[in-house]
Amino acid sequence: MRGRLDSIDWAILKELQADGSITNVELARRVGLSAPPCLRRVRALESAGIIKAYRAMLDPKALGFEIVCFAMVQLDVQGKKELNEFEQRIKDWSMVRECWTLSGDIDFILKCVAPNLAAFQNFVSDLTALTNVRNVRTALTLDLIKDEPLVPIEEAAEAN
């Protein structure tokens, strides 16, 4: 469907990515449609899997998670069984908020939150103790400089 998106679809995506709580009436006004066709387009984008979900962006520190960190994990073996076992363990770990597989010498990067330094240290110990984990490097975040949605809509729209 990506190739069939028109300028109104791109405008809808831009508005929803900036504010997923916007009402359909306001969204329609911003993109120059009436509410019913706007809603039909949003539903079509959802059905096509282009819009995956809607979320509220929460402030971790306001909710008691003082530590945001990244863990870079290198495994001993990258066989299908070993990868599945590691991925399942990560999925079950609530402290891990994002996990990406990488190319190169690091196999996974994990974005994690912890309420305090002690909890973070326990997490690192548990992560390091997992079978098949060769190496874990961590980095505590200091300041958030940029926090944009994952898709640069302007560039994607121009490319199509």
Tab-separated table of N, CA and C in Angstrom:
chain	number	residue	atom	x	y	z
A	1	MET	N	0.822	-1.200	0.000
A	1	MET	CA	0.000	0.000	0.000
A	1	MET	C	0.864	1.261	0.000
A	2	ARG	N	2.116	1.158	0.450
A	2	ARG	CA	2.956	2.349	0.588
A	2	ARG	C	3.018	3.154	-0.694
A	3	GLY	N	3.127	2.491	-1.820
A	3	GLY	CA	3.198	3.181	-3.104
A	3	GLY	C	1.909	3.875	-3.486
A	4	ARG	N	0.803	3.502	-2.841
A	4	ARG	CA	-0.494	4.092	-3.170
A	4	ARG	C	-0.898	5.211	-2.215
A	5	LEU	N	-0.034	5.588	-1.308
A	5	LEU	CA	-0.356	6.667	-0.382
A	5	LEU	C	-0.307	8.000	-1.116
A	6	ASP	N	-1.334	8.816	-0.913
A	6	ASP	CA	-1.329	10.143	-1.520
A	6	ASP	C	-0.961	11.181	-0.459
A	7	SER	N	-0.966	12.436	-0.853
A	7	SER	CA	-0.535	13.497	0.054
A	7	SER	C	-1.426	13.594	1.291
A	8	ILE	N	-2.697	13.267	1.168
A	8	ILE	CA	-3.586	13.306	2.340
A	8	ILE	C	-3.243	12.180	3.303
A	9	ASP	N	-2.955	10.982	2.775
A	9	ASP	CA	-2.534	9.873	3.641
A	9	ASP	C	-1.269	10.246	4.414
A	10	TRP	N	-0.311	10.848	3.714
A	10	TRP	CA	0.939	11.260	4.370
A	10	TRP	C	0.663	12.312	5.437
A	11	ALA	N	-0.250	13.239	5.138
A	11	ALA	CA	-0.605	14.274	6.124
A	11	ALA	C	-1.252	13.635	7.352
A	12	ILE	N	-2.120	12.656	7.133
A	12	ILE	CA	-2.757	11.944	8.248
A	12	ILE	C	-1.692	11.268	9.105
A	13	LEU	N	-0.759	10.578	8.463
A	13	LEU	CA	0.303	9.887	9.199
A	13	LEU	C	1.151	10.866	9.996
A	14	LYS	N	1.476	12.004	9.394
A	14	LYS	CA	2.276	13.011	10.089
A	14	LYS	C	1.552	13.513	11.335
A	15	GLU	N	0.280	13.841	11.199
A	15	GLU	CA	-0.494	14.356	12.334
A	15	GLU	C	-0.637	13.301	13.438
A	16	LEU	N	-0.947	12.074	13.056
A	16	LEU	CA	-1.134	11.022	14.067
A	16	LEU	C	0.175	10.649	14.747
A	17	GLN	N	1.269	10.682	13.997
A	17	GLN	CA	2.552	10.374	14.624
A	17	GLN	C	2.930	11.458	15.627
A	18	ALA	N	2.554	12.694	15.348
A	18	ALA	CA	2.846	13.795	16.272
A	18	ALA	C	1.926	13.774	17.478
A	19	ASP	N	0.668	13.356	17.289
A	19	ASP	CA	-0.309	13.340	18.381
A	19	ASP	C	-1.362	12.284	18.105
A	20	GLY	N	-1.148	11.097	18.637
A	20	GLY	CA	-2.075	9.991	18.424
A	20	GLY	C	-3.400	10.142	19.144
A	21	SER	N	-3.512	11.143	20.021
A	21	SER	CA	-4.770	11.337	20.761
A	21	SER	C	-5.686	12.353	20.093
A	22	ILE	N	-5.287	12.876	18.954
A	22	ILE	CA	-6.096	13.858	18.244
A	22	ILE	C	-7.443	13.242	17.864
A	23	THR	N	-8.503	14.037	17.939
A	23	THR	CA	-9.819	13.525	17.538
A	23	THR	C	-9.885	13.424	16.024
A	24	ASN	N	-10.764	12.578	15.531
A	24	ASN	CA	-10.928	12.446	14.095
A	24	ASN	C	-11.409	13.752	13.475
A	25	VAL	N	-12.254	14.488	14.174
A	25	VAL	CA	-12.747	15.762	13.657
A	25	VAL	C	-11.595	16.749	13.484
A	26	GLU	N	-10.720	16.836	14.485
A	26	GLU	CA	-9.570	17.736	14.387
A	26	GLU	C	-8.589	17.259	13.333
A	27	LEU	N	-8.366	15.957	13.258
A	27	LEU	CA	-7.479	15.402	12.242
A	27	LEU	C	-8.012	15.739	10.850
A	28	ALA	N	-9.294	15.534	10.649
A	28	ALA	CA	-9.907	15.832	9.352
A	28	ALA	C	-9.732	17.309	8.999
A	29	ARG	N	-9.935	18.183	9.968
A	29	ARG	CA	-9.772	19.618	9.731
A	29	ARG	C	-8.338	19.929	9.300
A	30	ARG	N	-7.365	19.327	9.987
A	30	ARG	CA	-5.960	19.618	9.690
A	30	ARG	C	-5.517	19.121	8.321
A	31	VAL	N	-6.120	18.026	7.846
A	31	VAL	CA	-5.701	17.473	6.552
A	31	VAL	C	-6.638	17.856	5.408
A	32	GLY	N	-7.678	18.649	5.727
A	32	GLY	CA	-8.555	19.163	4.673
A	32	GLY	C	-9.616	18.203	4.181
A	33	LEU	N	-10.108	17.358	5.072
A	33	LEU	CA	-11.192	16.430	4.728
A	33	LEU	C	-12.360	16.634	5.677
A	34	SER	N	-13.501	16.037	5.341
A	34	SER	CA	-14.572	15.934	6.327
A	34	SER	C	-14.295	14.686	7.161
A	35	ALA	N	-14.968	14.580	8.294
A	35	ALA	CA	-14.659	13.505	9.251
A	35	ALA	C	-14.855	12.087	8.702
A	36	PRO	N	-15.968	11.764	8.025
A	36	PRO	CA	-16.153	10.370	7.583
A	36	PRO	C	-15.065	9.847	6.634
A	37	PRO	N	-14.690	10.586	5.568
A	37	PRO	CA	-13.618	10.042	4.724
A	37	PRO	C	-12.265	9.993	5.443
A	38	CYS	N	-12.050	10.920	6.356
A	38	CYS	CA	-10.804	10.890	7.122
A	38	CYS	C	-10.742	9.608	7.950
A	39	LEU	N	-11.835	9.278	8.620
A	39	LEU	CA	-11.870	8.063	9.427
A	39	LEU	C	-11.680	6.825	8.556
A	40	ARG	N	-12.288	6.808	7.367
A	40	ARG	CA	-12.106	5.664	6.460
A	40	ARG	C	-10.634	5.503	6.091
A	41	ARG	N	-9.964	6.610	5.832
A	41	ARG	CA	-8.543	6.544	5.487
A	41	ARG	C	-7.716	6.038	6.670
A	42	VAL	N	-8.008	6.530	7.869
A	42	VAL	CA	-7.283	6.068	9.057
A	42	VAL	C	-7.488	4.568	9.230
A	43	ARG	N	-8.725	4.104	9.099
A	43	ARG	CA	-9.004	2.659	9.240
A	43	ARG	C	-8.267	1.847	8.177
A	44	ALA	N	-8.189	2.374	6.949
A	44	ALA	CA	-7.459	1.668	5.882
A	44	ALA	C	-5.967	1.597	6.209
A	45	LEU	N	-5.411	2.689	6.745
A	45	LEU	CA	-3.998	2.689	7.138
A	45	LEU	C	-3.752	1.702	8.286
A	46	GLU	N	-4.705	1.600	9.193
A	46	GLU	CA	-4.601	0.610	10.282
A	46	GLU	C	-4.685	-0.806	9.719
A	47	SER	N	-5.652	-1.056	8.847
A	47	SER	CA	-5.834	-2.395	8.267
A	47	SER	C	-4.619	-2.838	7.462
A	48	ALA	N	-3.978	-1.890	6.801
A	48	ALA	CA	-2.788	-2.210	6.004
A	48	ALA	C	-1.555	-2.431	6.864
A	49	GLY	N	-1.668	-2.150	8.175
A	49	GLY	CA	-0.533	-2.341	9.073
A	49	GLY	C	0.437	-1.172	9.079
A	50	ILE	N	0.101	-0.092	8.399
A	50	ILE	CA	0.971	1.090	8.406
A	50	ILE	C	0.880	1.775	9.759
A	51	ILE	N	-0.322	1.907	10.285
A	51	ILE	CA	-0.501	2.366	11.668
A	51	ILE	C	-0.587	1.111	12.517
A	52	LYS	N	0.437	0.890	13.347
A	52	LYS	CA	0.499	-0.329	14.150
A	52	LYS	C	-0.214	-0.194	15.484
A	53	ALA	N	-0.138	0.979	16.117
A	53	ALA	CA	-0.716	1.131	17.453
A	53	ALA	C	-0.720	2.614	17.812
A	54	TYR	N	-1.377	2.909	18.918
A	54	TYR	CA	-1.383	4.257	19.485
A	54	TYR	C	-0.881	4.134	20.914
A	55	ARG	N	-0.007	5.075	21.324
A	55	ARG	CA	0.559	5.031	22.664
A	55	ARG	C	0.619	6.418	23.263
A	56	ALA	N	0.622	6.443	24.579
A	56	ALA	CA	0.909	7.677	25.300
A	56	ALA	C	2.396	7.670	25.625
A	57	MET	N	3.041	8.797	25.466
A	57	MET	CA	4.461	8.921	25.805
A	57	MET	C	4.544	9.322	27.279
A	58	LEU	N	5.080	8.447	28.111
A	58	LEU	CA	5.150	8.677	29.549
A	58	LEU	C	6.544	9.146	29.951
A	59	ASP	N	6.621	9.907	31.008
A	59	ASP	CA	7.892	10.371	31.542
A	59	ASP	C	8.372	9.344	32.565
A	60	PRO	N	9.431	8.588	32.248
A	60	PRO	CA	9.876	7.538	33.173
A	60	PRO	C	10.263	8.077	34.556
A	61	LYS	N	10.932	9.218	34.603
A	61	LYS	CA	11.363	9.769	35.891
A	61	LYS	C	10.166	10.165	36.753
A	62	ALA	N	9.126	10.692	36.152
A	62	ALA	CA	7.931	11.072	36.909
A	62	ALA	C	7.245	9.852	37.511
A	63	LEU	N	7.526	8.675	36.941
A	63	LEU	CA	6.914	7.439	37.429
A	63	LEU	C	7.890	6.580	38.232
A	64	GLY	N	9.041	7.162	38.608
A	64	GLY	CA	9.964	6.458	39.495
A	64	GLY	C	11.054	5.659	38.822
A	65	PHE	N	11.234	5.822	37.518
A	65	PHE	CA	12.311	5.113	36.820
A	65	PHE	C	13.410	6.124	36.518
A	66	GLU	N	14.349	6.226	37.456
A	66	GLU	CA	15.404	7.238	37.389
A	66	GLU	C	16.497	6.899	36.377
A	67	ILE	N	16.654	5.620	36.072
A	67	ILE	CA	17.748	5.174	35.218
A	67	ILE	C	17.210	4.749	33.856
A	68	VAL	N	17.762	5.314	32.800
A	68	VAL	CA	17.549	4.836	31.434
A	68	VAL	C	18.928	4.451	30.932
A	69	CYS	N	19.038	3.243	30.423
A	69	CYS	CA	20.355	2.762	30.017
A	69	CYS	C	20.256	1.910	28.762
A	70	PHE	N	21.398	1.712	28.155
A	70	PHE	CA	21.504	0.825	27.012
A	70	PHE	C	22.468	-0.299	27.369
A	71	ALA	N	22.123	-1.500	26.959
A	71	ALA	CA	23.004	-2.650	27.149
A	71	ALA	C	23.280	-3.251	25.777
A	72	MET	N	24.559	-3.419	25.472
A	72	MET	CA	24.976	-4.019	24.222
A	72	MET	C	25.451	-5.432	24.525
A	73	VAL	N	24.798	-6.398	23.899
A	73	VAL	CA	25.011	-7.802	24.244
A	73	VAL	C	25.639	-8.550	23.075
A	74	GLN	N	26.657	-9.314	23.399
A	74	GLN	CA	27.292	-10.195	22.432
A	74	GLN	C	27.083	-11.629	22.921
A	75	LEU	N	26.614	-12.491	22.030
A	75	LEU	CA	26.369	-13.891	22.381
A	75	LEU	C	27.541	-14.764	21.955
A	76	ASP	N	27.648	-15.931	22.602
A	76	ASP	CA	28.663	-16.909	22.207
A	76	ASP	C	28.270	-17.607	20.909
A	77	VAL	N	26.986	-17.986	20.827
A	77	VAL	CA	26.482	-18.752	19.686
A	77	VAL	C	25.228	-18.063	19.160
A	78	GLN	N	25.120	-17.941	17.835
A	78	GLN	CA	23.946	-17.301	17.241
A	78	GLN	C	23.095	-18.284	16.451
A	79	GLY	N	23.026	-19.518	16.929
A	79	GLY	CA	22.146	-20.495	16.294
A	79	GLY	C	20.687	-20.139	16.549
A	80	LYS	N	19.813	-20.704	15.749
A	80	LYS	CA	18.385	-20.379	15.859
A	80	LYS	C	17.847	-20.650	17.265
A	81	LYS	N	18.208	-21.791	17.824
A	81	LYS	CA	17.744	-22.150	19.168
A	81	LYS	C	18.245	-21.157	20.206
A	82	GLU	N	19.521	-20.824	20.143
A	82	GLU	CA	20.108	-19.899	21.115
A	82	GLU	C	19.523	-18.493	20.982
A	83	LEU	N	19.327	-18.049	19.748
A	83	LEU	CA	18.715	-16.727	19.535
A	83	LEU	C	17.296	-16.689	20.070
A	84	ASN	N	16.524	-17.720	19.800
A	84	ASN	CA	15.137	-17.784	20.295
A	84	ASN	C	15.092	-17.768	21.819
A	85	GLU	N	15.989	-18.517	22.455
A	85	GLU	CA	16.025	-18.546	23.922
A	85	GLU	C	16.353	-17.172	24.493
A	86	PHE	N	17.352	-16.512	23.915
A	86	PHE	CA	17.733	-15.188	24.399
A	86	PHE	C	16.589	-14.194	24.160
A	87	GLU	N	16.012	-14.205	22.976
A	87	GLU	CA	14.926	-13.276	22.653
A	87	GLU	C	13.729	-13.488	23.576
A	88	GLN	N	13.407	-14.734	23.887
A	88	GLN	CA	12.279	-14.989	24.782
A	88	GLN	C	12.556	-14.452	26.175
A	89	ARG	N	13.774	-14.638	26.650
A	89	ARG	CA	14.123	-14.111	27.982
A	89	ARG	C	14.001	-12.595	28.006
A	90	ILE	N	14.460	-11.941	26.956
A	90	ILE	CA	14.377	-10.489	26.876
A	90	ILE	C	12.923	-10.035	26.834
A	91	LYS	N	12.081	-10.724	26.077
A	91	LYS	CA	10.656	-10.367	25.992
A	91	LYS	C	9.963	-10.478	27.344
A	92	ASP	N	10.425	-11.387	28.185
A	92	ASP	CA	9.816	-11.591	29.510
A	92	ASP	C	10.324	-10.590	30.550
A	93	TRP	N	11.340	-9.817	30.230
A	93	TRP	CA	11.991	-8.901	31.166
A	93	TRP	C	11.360	-7.521	31.056
A	94	SER	N	10.574	-7.115	32.030
A	94	SER	CA	9.860	-5.842	31.926
A	94	SER	C	10.788	-4.630	31.923
A	95	MET	N	11.959	-4.752	32.481
A	95	MET	CA	12.902	-3.641	32.516
A	95	MET	C	13.395	-3.293	31.103
A	96	VAL	N	13.412	-4.272	30.214
A	96	VAL	CA	13.844	-4.051	28.831
A	96	VAL	C	12.654	-3.498	28.053
A	97	ARG	N	12.798	-2.281	27.539
A	97	ARG	CA	11.710	-1.611	26.834
A	97	ARG	C	11.821	-1.740	25.328
A	98	GLU	N	13.036	-1.831	24.803
A	98	GLU	CA	13.272	-2.063	23.375
A	98	GLU	C	14.444	-3.012	23.239
A	99	CYS	N	14.386	-3.832	22.218
A	99	CYS	CA	15.492	-4.726	21.920
A	99	CYS	C	15.617	-4.820	20.406
A	100	TRP	N	16.806	-4.536	19.932
A	100	TRP	CA	17.082	-4.576	18.498
A	100	TRP	C	18.226	-5.552	18.234
A	101	THR	N	18.110	-6.328	17.152
A	101	THR	CA	19.250	-7.118	16.699
A	101	THR	C	20.106	-6.214	15.831
A	102	LEU	N	21.414	-6.437	15.884
A	102	LEU	CA	22.351	-5.594	15.151
A	102	LEU	C	23.271	-6.441	14.293
A	103	SER	N	23.823	-5.807	13.285
A	103	SER	CA	24.910	-6.441	12.540
A	103	SER	C	26.217	-6.001	13.180
A	104	GLY	N	27.264	-6.716	12.897
A	104	GLY	CA	28.560	-6.340	13.456
A	104	GLY	C	28.896	-7.144	14.695
A	105	ASP	N	29.762	-6.592	15.544
A	105	ASP	CA	30.258	-7.350	16.690
A	105	ASP	C	29.288	-7.358	17.869
A	106	ILE	N	28.281	-6.526	17.864
A	106	ILE	CA	27.244	-6.539	18.907
A	106	ILE	C	26.007	-7.208	18.319
A	107	ASP	N	25.442	-8.160	19.038
A	107	ASP	CA	24.287	-8.902	18.534
A	107	ASP	C	22.955	-8.222	18.862
A	108	PHE	N	22.872	-7.605	20.043
A	108	PHE	CA	21.627	-6.968	20.474
A	108	PHE	C	21.938	-5.666	21.198
A	109	ILE	N	21.041	-4.701	21.047
A	109	ILE	CA	21.089	-3.518	21.895
A	109	ILE	C	19.737	-3.423	22.592
A	110	LEU	N	19.796	-3.208	23.896
A	110	LEU	CA	18.595	-3.156	24.730
A	110	LEU	C	18.469	-1.767	25.333
A	111	LYS	N	17.294	-1.189	25.227
A	111	LYS	CA	16.998	0.059	25.929
A	111	LYS	C	16.216	-0.338	27.174
A	112	CYS	N	16.719	0.060	28.328
A	112	CYS	CA	16.166	-0.401	29.595
A	112	CYS	C	15.874	0.779	30.521
A	113	VAL	N	14.956	0.554	31.447
A	113	VAL	CA	14.693	1.518	32.513
A	113	VAL	C	14.807	0.792	33.843
A	114	ALA	N	15.234	1.539	34.861
A	114	ALA	CA	15.355	0.974	36.210
A	114	ALA	C	15.001	2.062	37.215
A	115	PRO	N	14.442	1.662	38.348
A	115	PRO	CA	14.075	2.678	39.336
A	115	PRO	C	15.276	3.344	39.998
A	116	ASN	N	16.406	2.604	40.061
A	116	ASN	CA	17.581	3.159	40.740
A	116	ASN	C	18.823	2.399	40.293
A	117	LEU	N	19.964	2.850	40.769
A	117	LEU	CA	21.233	2.251	40.364
A	117	LEU	C	21.361	0.802	40.839
A	118	ALA	N	20.870	0.494	42.018
A	118	ALA	CA	20.947	-0.886	42.527
A	118	ALA	C	20.157	-1.836	41.638
A	119	ALA	N	18.978	-1.427	41.223
A	119	ALA	CA	18.174	-2.267	40.335
A	119	ALA	C	18.869	-2.448	38.989
A	120	PHE	N	19.486	-1.387	38.511
A	120	PHE	CA	20.242	-1.471	37.260
A	120	PHE	C	21.401	-2.455	37.394
A	121	GLN	N	22.136	-2.391	38.505
A	121	GLN	CA	23.249	-3.308	38.719
A	121	GLN	C	22.769	-4.755	38.798
A	122	ASN	N	21.625	-4.989	39.447
A	122	ASN	CA	21.057	-6.341	39.496
A	122	ASN	C	20.683	-6.826	38.096
A	123	PHE	N	20.121	-5.938	37.316
A	123	PHE	CA	19.767	-6.278	35.938
A	123	PHE	C	21.008	-6.701	35.154
A	124	VAL	N	22.079	-5.921	35.259
A	124	VAL	CA	23.312	-6.238	34.533
A	124	VAL	C	23.866	-7.575	34.991
A	125	SER	N	23.823	-7.848	36.279
A	125	SER	CA	24.297	-9.142	36.796
A	125	SER	C	23.470	-10.288	36.231
A	126	ASP	N	22.158	-10.128	36.228
A	126	ASP	CA	21.281	-11.172	35.689
A	126	ASP	C	21.503	-11.360	34.193
A	127	LEU	N	21.655	-10.273	33.479
A	127	LEU	CA	21.880	-10.347	32.037
A	127	LEU	C	23.203	-11.038	31.735
A	128	THR	N	24.235	-10.682	32.448
A	128	THR	CA	25.558	-11.263	32.246
A	128	THR	C	25.571	-12.755	32.571
A	129	ALA	N	24.737	-13.166	33.528
A	129	ALA	CA	24.703	-14.565	33.960
A	129	ALA	C	23.936	-15.478	33.008
A	130	LEU	N	23.219	-14.918	32.053
A	130	LEU	CA	22.474	-15.765	31.124
A	130	LEU	C	23.431	-16.658	30.343
A	131	THR	N	22.992	-17.906	30.142
A	131	THR	CA	23.811	-18.796	29.322
A	131	THR	C	23.871	-18.226	27.915
A	132	ASN	N	24.973	-18.422	27.273
A	132	ASN	CA	25.210	-17.978	25.912
A	132	ASN	C	25.558	-16.488	25.804
A	133	VAL	N	25.560	-15.734	26.902
A	133	VAL	CA	25.976	-14.331	26.835
A	133	VAL	C	27.485	-14.264	27.009
A	134	ARG	N	28.165	-13.776	25.995
A	134	ARG	CA	29.622	-13.663	26.038
A	134	ARG	C	30.046	-12.360	26.712
A	135	ASN	N	29.378	-11.261	26.346
A	135	ASN	CA	29.836	-9.960	26.792
A	135	ASN	C	28.642	-9.010	26.876
A	136	VAL	N	28.656	-8.142	27.895
A	136	VAL	CA	27.644	-7.097	28.034
A	136	VAL	C	28.374	-5.785	28.301
A	137	ARG	N	28.093	-4.800	27.475
A	137	ARG	CA	28.597	-3.444	27.720
A	137	ARG	C	27.389	-2.557	27.969
A	138	THR	N	27.497	-1.684	28.930
A	138	THR	CA	26.352	-0.837	29.271
A	138	THR	C	26.737	0.630	29.208
A	139	ALA	N	25.707	1.446	29.036
A	139	ALA	CA	25.890	2.901	29.047
A	139	ALA	C	24.668	3.519	29.708
A	140	LEU	N	24.910	4.284	30.761
A	140	LEU	CA	23.833	5.033	31.414
A	140	LEU	C	23.604	6.318	30.632
A	141	THR	N	22.354	6.676	30.438
A	141	THR	CA	22.065	7.923	29.739
A	141	THR	C	22.217	9.096	30.697
A	142	LEU	N	22.569	10.241	30.154
A	142	LEU	CA	22.697	11.458	30.938
A	142	LEU	C	21.559	12.422	30.621
A	143	ASP	N	21.435	12.819	29.372
A	143	ASP	CA	20.380	13.732	28.939
A	143	ASP	C	19.817	13.279	27.606
A	144	LEU	N	18.536	13.477	27.426
A	144	LEU	CA	17.878	13.208	26.155
A	144	LEU	C	17.989	14.463	25.295
A	145	ILE	N	18.631	14.355	24.156
A	145	ILE	CA	18.856	15.489	23.275
A	145	ILE	C	17.790	15.557	22.190
A	146	LYS	N	17.380	14.411	21.672
A	146	LYS	CA	16.389	14.361	20.605
A	146	LYS	C	15.505	13.145	20.819
A	147	ASP	N	14.207	13.337	20.668
A	147	ASP	CA	13.249	12.241	20.827
A	147	ASP	C	12.152	12.424	19.792
A	148	GLU	N	12.389	11.904	18.625
A	148	GLU	CA	11.446	12.022	17.520
A	148	GLU	C	10.798	10.661	17.261
A	149	PRO	N	9.606	10.666	16.664
A	149	PRO	CA	9.004	9.399	16.256
A	149	PRO	C	9.910	8.674	15.264
A	150	LEU	N	9.709	7.391	15.126
A	150	LEU	CA	10.622	6.550	14.357
A	150	LEU	C	10.676	6.894	12.868
A	151	VAL	N	9.567	7.325	12.274
A	151	VAL	CA	9.530	7.542	10.831
A	151	VAL	C	9.601	9.031	10.496
A	152	PRO	N	10.595	9.446	9.688
A	152	PRO	CA	10.638	10.834	9.233
A	152	PRO	C	9.651	11.021	8.075
A	153	ILE	N	8.419	11.387	8.407
A	153	ILE	CA	7.318	11.432	7.445
A	153	ILE	C	7.642	12.312	6.235
A	154	GLU	N	8.232	13.473	6.435
A	154	GLU	CA	8.515	14.375	5.319
A	154	GLU	C	9.385	13.700	4.269
A	155	GLU	N	10.439	13.019	4.721
A	155	GLU	CA	11.339	12.338	3.794
A	155	GLU	C	10.656	11.156	3.110
A	156	ALA	N	9.840	10.417	3.858
A	156	ALA	CA	9.139	9.277	3.286
A	156	ALA	C	8.126	9.736	2.235
A	157	ALA	N	7.420	10.826	2.520
A	157	ALA	CA	6.430	11.347	1.580
A	157	ALA	C	7.101	11.845	0.294
A	158	GLU	N	8.253	12.508	0.444
A	158	GLU	CA	8.976	13.023	-0.727
A	158	GLU	C	9.489	11.894	-1.610
A	159	ALA	N	9.864	10.762	-0.984
A	159	ALA	CA	10.410	9.634	-1.738
A	159	ALA	C	9.341	8.910	-2.553
A	160	ASN	N	8.084	9.156	-2.231
A	160	ASN	CA	6.993	8.459	-2.934
A	160	ASN	C	6.280	9.332	-3.892
